[in-house]
Coordinates of C-alpha atoms in Angstrom, one line a residue:
X23 CA -0.5 5.9 14.8
X24 CA -3.5 5.6 12.5
X25 CA -7.0 5.1 14.0
X26 CA -8.2 1.6 14.2
X27 CA -11.1 2.5 11.9
X28 CA -8.8 3.5 9.3
X29 CA -6.8 0.2 9.2
X30 CA -10.0 -1.9 9.4
X31 CA -11.6 0.1 6.8
X32 CA -8.6 -0.2 4.4
X33 CA -8.6 -4.0 4.9
X34 CA -12.4 -4.2 4.3
X35 CA -12.0 -2.2 1.1
X36 CA -9.3 -4.5 -0.1
X37 CA -11.3 -7.6 0.8
X38 CA -14.3 -6.2 -1.1
X39 CA -12.1 -5.6 -4.1
X40 CA -11.0 -9.3 -4.0
X41 CA -14.6 -10.4 -3.6
X42 CA -15.7 -8.3 -6.6
X43 CA -12.9 -9.8 -8.8
X44 CA -13.8 -13.3 -7.7
X45 CA -17.3 -12.7 -8.6
X46 CA -16.3 -11.2 -12.0
X47 CA -14.1 -14.4 -12.7
X48 CA -16.8 -16.8 -11.7
X49 CA -19.9 -14.9 -13.0
X50 CA -21.3 -14.7 -9.6
X51 CA -23.4 -11.5 -9.5
X52 CA -24.2 -11.8 -5.8
X53 CA -20.5 -12.1 -4.9
X54 CA -19.7 -9.2 -7.1
X55 CA -22.4 -7.1 -5.4
X56 CA -21.2 -8.0 -1.9
X57 CA -17.7 -7.1 -2.8
X58 CA -18.7 -3.6 -4.0
X59 CA -20.8 -3.2 -0.8
X60 CA -17.8 -4.2 1.3
X61 CA -15.7 -1.5 -0.6
X62 CA -18.2 1.1 0.2
X63 CA -18.3 0.1 3.9
X64 CA -14.5 0.1 4.0
X65 CA -14.3 3.6 2.4
X66 CA -16.8 4.9 5.0
X67 CA -15.1 3.3 7.9
X68 CA -11.7 4.7 6.7
X69 CA -13.2 8.2 6.4
X70 CA -14.5 7.9 9.9
X71 CA -11.1 7.0 11.2
X72 CA -9.5 9.9 9.2
X73 CA -11.9 12.2 10.9
X74 CA -11.0 10.8 14.4
X75 CA -7.3 11.2 13.6
X76 CA -7.9 14.8 12.5
X77 CA -9.8 15.6 15.6
X78 CA -6.9 14.2 17.6
X79 CA -4.4 16.1 15.5
X80 CA -2.8 13.1 14.0
X81 CA -3.4 13.8 10.4

């Protein structure tokens, strides 16, 4: 089973992509920036989960 951080990180990344797309459609630069920040945060969290999985031997 994947680490909780991997699942949460992937969800945050997808949410960020949706937010960024909404910002693009509406022209809302703040929303677009928040979406990009959420994507970065999600990728970092996913990576942390991957490291945890690797340390447990569940790669």
